[in-house]
XYZ file of C-alpha atoms in Angstrom:
299
model
C 45.990 103.012 88.691
C 48.659 103.924 91.037
C 48.337 107.938 92.103
C 49.947 110.368 94.214
C 50.326 113.951 94.410
C 53.257 115.202 92.655
C 55.689 117.410 94.807
C 57.605 119.287 92.986
C 59.339 121.734 95.526
C 60.799 124.609 94.638
C 64.775 123.978 92.941
C 63.292 121.270 90.375
C 60.339 123.936 88.727
C 62.831 126.832 88.630
C 66.610 125.355 87.441
C 65.725 121.464 87.418
C 62.401 121.456 84.296
C 63.865 118.717 82.882
C 63.563 116.547 86.373
C 59.733 116.854 86.262
C 60.196 116.019 82.100
C 61.451 112.803 82.780
C 59.794 112.283 85.775
C 56.190 112.490 84.590
C 57.118 111.044 81.016
C 57.961 107.346 82.546
C 55.365 107.774 84.693
C 52.932 107.322 82.453
C 54.424 105.183 80.456
C 54.022 102.815 83.460
C 50.204 103.619 84.342
C 51.074 105.710 87.360
C 48.831 109.431 87.911
C 50.824 112.415 89.197
C 48.312 114.710 90.301
C 49.960 118.384 91.100
C 48.578 120.588 93.457
C 48.738 124.020 93.090
C 48.712 124.842 96.727
C 51.617 123.431 97.580
C 54.077 126.114 99.478
C 57.726 124.818 100.180
C 58.696 121.630 101.460
C 60.345 124.034 105.037
C 64.068 122.432 104.743
C 65.503 126.047 104.017
C 63.683 127.047 107.341
C 65.150 123.884 109.650
C 67.415 124.532 111.470
C 66.514 128.754 111.660
C 62.930 128.506 112.368
C 61.615 125.410 114.016
C 58.533 125.992 113.829
C 58.119 127.289 110.699
C 60.162 124.830 109.148
C 57.118 122.193 110.913
C 54.081 124.245 109.883
C 55.168 124.770 106.310
C 55.931 120.547 105.883
C 52.163 120.046 107.739
C 50.273 122.051 105.044
C 51.690 119.962 102.116
C 50.518 116.325 103.882
C 47.306 118.654 105.032
C 46.328 119.617 101.728
C 47.567 115.886 99.389
C 45.386 114.236 102.973
C 41.807 116.480 102.013
C 42.689 115.130 98.084
C 43.376 111.176 99.715
C 47.008 111.203 98.417
C 49.991 109.707 99.434
C 53.162 112.440 98.695
C 55.308 111.643 96.267
C 58.252 114.183 96.268
C 61.317 113.836 93.689
C 63.588 115.128 95.838
C 66.063 113.695 98.495
C 65.882 117.469 100.623
C 61.762 117.184 99.812
C 61.306 113.870 101.176
C 63.734 114.304 104.065
C 62.366 116.928 105.277
C 58.397 116.074 105.087
C 59.230 112.341 106.557
C 60.644 114.429 109.548
C 57.654 116.156 109.646
C 55.201 113.763 108.865
C 57.493 111.440 112.146
C 57.638 114.272 114.166
C 53.437 114.958 114.046
C 52.442 111.925 114.675
C 54.526 111.041 117.610
C 53.840 114.640 119.006
C 49.975 115.579 119.553
C 50.461 118.579 121.199
C 53.317 119.797 119.015
C 50.051 118.579 115.823
C 46.949 120.034 118.328
C 48.986 123.521 117.963
C 50.235 123.658 114.204
C 46.391 122.794 113.088
C 44.777 125.121 114.655
C 47.159 127.316 113.022
C 45.731 125.085 109.778
C 42.094 125.386 110.213
C 42.521 129.628 109.986
C 42.841 127.662 105.721
C 40.278 124.852 107.164
C 43.089 122.498 106.667
C 43.723 119.552 109.607
C 46.364 117.381 109.034
C 45.431 113.291 110.812
C 48.549 111.285 109.908
C 47.183 109.988 107.290
C 49.272 110.257 104.559
C 52.186 109.089 103.745
C 55.286 110.288 102.076
C 57.610 108.342 99.216
C 60.033 109.408 96.526
C 59.888 108.754 92.843
C 62.587 106.273 93.506
C 60.405 104.122 96.057
C 57.438 104.303 94.042
C 59.572 102.822 90.711
C 60.653 99.739 92.931
C 58.169 99.118 95.230
C 54.858 99.820 93.484
C 55.503 99.961 90.396
C 58.003 96.866 90.725
C 61.033 95.871 88.850
C 59.874 93.097 87.008
C 56.786 95.359 85.473
C 59.119 98.138 84.751
C 61.429 95.783 82.805
C 57.877 94.599 80.227
C 58.195 98.435 79.590
C 62.143 98.754 78.720
C 62.628 98.567 75.300
C 65.690 98.891 74.554
C 68.314 98.312 76.795
C 72.190 99.947 77.072
C 75.044 97.606 76.856
C 78.729 98.173 77.854
C 77.244 100.897 80.175
C 79.221 101.648 83.488
C 76.925 104.186 85.729
C 78.357 105.235 89.102
C 74.726 105.679 91.074
C 74.507 108.620 93.835
C 72.196 107.830 96.200
C 72.277 111.745 98.527
C 71.525 112.050 101.955
C 68.812 113.434 102.825
C 67.366 109.632 101.496
C 69.319 107.599 103.774
C 70.062 109.338 106.251
C 68.457 109.045 109.286
C 67.431 105.797 108.584
C 65.185 105.468 111.381
C 62.921 108.262 109.636
C 63.169 108.113 105.708
C 62.852 104.344 105.534
C 64.439 104.381 102.077
C 66.951 101.642 102.166
C 69.897 100.522 103.861
C 71.864 103.203 104.754
C 74.955 101.312 104.324
C 74.931 99.041 102.056
C 71.624 100.794 99.875
C 70.507 98.697 96.239
C 67.170 99.584 95.564
C 69.071 102.116 93.083
C 70.985 100.535 91.775
C 68.418 97.849 90.487
C 66.668 100.209 89.576
C 70.010 101.457 87.265
C 70.778 97.918 86.359
C 66.981 97.310 84.890
C 67.901 98.814 81.898
C 71.019 97.079 81.291
C 73.454 99.548 82.306
C 75.770 98.242 84.552
C 75.990 100.185 87.884
C 79.547 99.869 89.415
C 81.219 100.260 92.383
C 82.913 103.127 93.457
C 84.720 104.336 97.214
C 82.559 107.262 97.385
C 79.232 106.161 96.157
C 77.297 107.338 99.768
C 79.796 110.599 100.148
C 77.910 114.332 99.830
C 78.269 115.719 96.802
C 79.139 118.797 98.492
C 75.737 120.658 97.756
C 74.441 122.172 100.613
C 78.355 123.804 100.545
C 77.949 126.039 97.765
C 76.863 129.364 97.516
C 78.719 129.090 101.294
C 82.153 127.240 100.495
C 82.128 127.473 97.330
C 85.492 125.884 97.130
C 84.804 123.317 99.672
C 82.285 122.118 97.690
C 84.164 122.199 94.304
C 85.964 119.889 96.764
C 83.987 117.504 98.105
C 82.224 116.984 94.378
C 85.588 116.934 92.009
C 86.800 113.937 94.666
C 84.113 111.558 93.592
C 83.834 112.762 90.181
C 87.395 111.615 90.478
C 86.458 108.080 92.498
C 83.712 106.901 89.737
C 86.012 107.937 87.126
C 88.318 105.304 88.322
C 86.328 103.282 88.953
C 84.787 103.044 85.110
C 82.275 104.615 85.544
C 80.050 106.714 82.251
C 78.359 108.418 83.741
C 77.084 109.657 87.147
C 72.918 108.967 88.107
C 70.720 110.762 90.024
C 67.537 111.221 91.496
C 67.220 114.553 93.410
C 68.065 118.103 91.305
C 70.073 119.566 94.126
C 72.173 116.475 93.768
C 72.016 117.377 90.129
C 72.545 120.369 89.523
C 75.382 120.627 91.473
C 76.561 116.887 88.827
C 75.700 119.508 86.206
C 76.229 122.810 85.842
C 79.118 123.263 88.550
C 80.974 120.301 87.659
C 81.380 123.127 84.573
C 81.627 125.851 86.441
C 83.856 124.255 88.154
C 85.614 122.849 84.703
C 86.065 126.513 83.305
C 87.506 127.735 87.734
C 90.380 124.472 87.586
C 90.733 124.106 83.979
C 89.752 120.486 84.263
C 88.929 119.519 80.867
C 87.535 115.742 81.877
C 83.963 116.215 82.675
C 81.983 113.509 83.785
C 78.462 114.040 83.032
C 75.403 113.500 85.568
C 71.953 112.183 84.185
C 69.000 111.966 86.109
C 67.172 108.866 86.811
C 64.369 108.895 84.978
C 66.305 110.415 82.203
C 68.460 107.220 82.138
C 64.877 104.916 82.122
C 62.779 106.999 79.828
C 65.198 105.927 76.608
C 65.547 102.496 78.054
C 61.744 102.914 77.120
C 61.887 104.600 74.627
C 60.873 107.838 74.903
C 62.299 110.474 72.887
C 64.971 113.059 74.157
C 62.856 116.125 74.460
C 60.217 114.338 76.269
C 63.050 113.285 78.696
C 64.669 117.124 78.682
C 67.693 115.912 77.501
C 68.354 119.333 75.974
C 68.268 120.415 78.797
C 71.511 119.294 80.458
C 74.667 121.804 80.266
C 77.027 117.996 80.469
C 76.089 117.184 76.897
C 74.381 113.409 77.065
C 74.735 113.008 72.839
C 76.907 109.988 73.756
C 74.931 107.991 75.555
C 72.749 107.242 72.634
C 75.899 105.092 71.605
C 75.269 102.797 74.078
C 71.819 101.572 73.409
C 71.574 98.163 71.229
C 68.059 96.977 70.616
C 68.140 92.917 72.034
C 66.042 90.708 69.429
C 64.932 88.629 71.805
C 63.705 91.199 74.132
C 62.148 93.389 71.511
C 60.029 90.096 70.656
C 58.622 89.778 74.103
C 57.610 93.732 73.997
């Protein structure tokens, strides 16, 4: 059985609980064990540009905790993923920084030696579980469903650190979507920022960026936006609701978390996937589910 230390970060537990629920449900079906380590702290992302040493220490502590348990670290959040990948790279390539950090960690009987790797849920599904293994667990495929995938910035850049996919022409997320029977469409603003980093700093600009993305995906024929990051999801879900009210926009494009999309195709119930927690209702997505008799005979 594949086993990972599941790193939830801060946002998921407070604002996007459905991401955790749906991820755990899908991983369990696929035989992947997700271990909860309560000692984990913030990934350090908020301090990256204000207190570099603390940013490194917070990330290193998480890595040391996972390493102590002999586990690799799996994130759901792309910001956490990018931050922890960066810290891991820094510590592996800067012996003086590693020694300085370990001197502080020693106060908690912790040390990091570089043996913990950082991965993301989508990478685990695509590279470790594999598309064929996922296909075997799909019970009900989607039909005539167009999905616009939003990769998120911190998974793709800087590519030499994240090593998630080809930053200029990624396919990993699209292939995962198409396992469900849905069609992953091409759309012009696919790799652009969703605007989430600006929310609370410059709300108008944040909504402008998101509005352009929603318009681009809608014009390309998308029925839903699919994401694999809580920050991006909040932007397309709750912030889109606020934008609609503030700007009088009636045509919303619902966002769906990838494990929710996959979970429905695997026959997992909506309650277990936390569909009721999405602010923009996903009721209509079930209209695209169609039982394929031939696939059903193979199961």
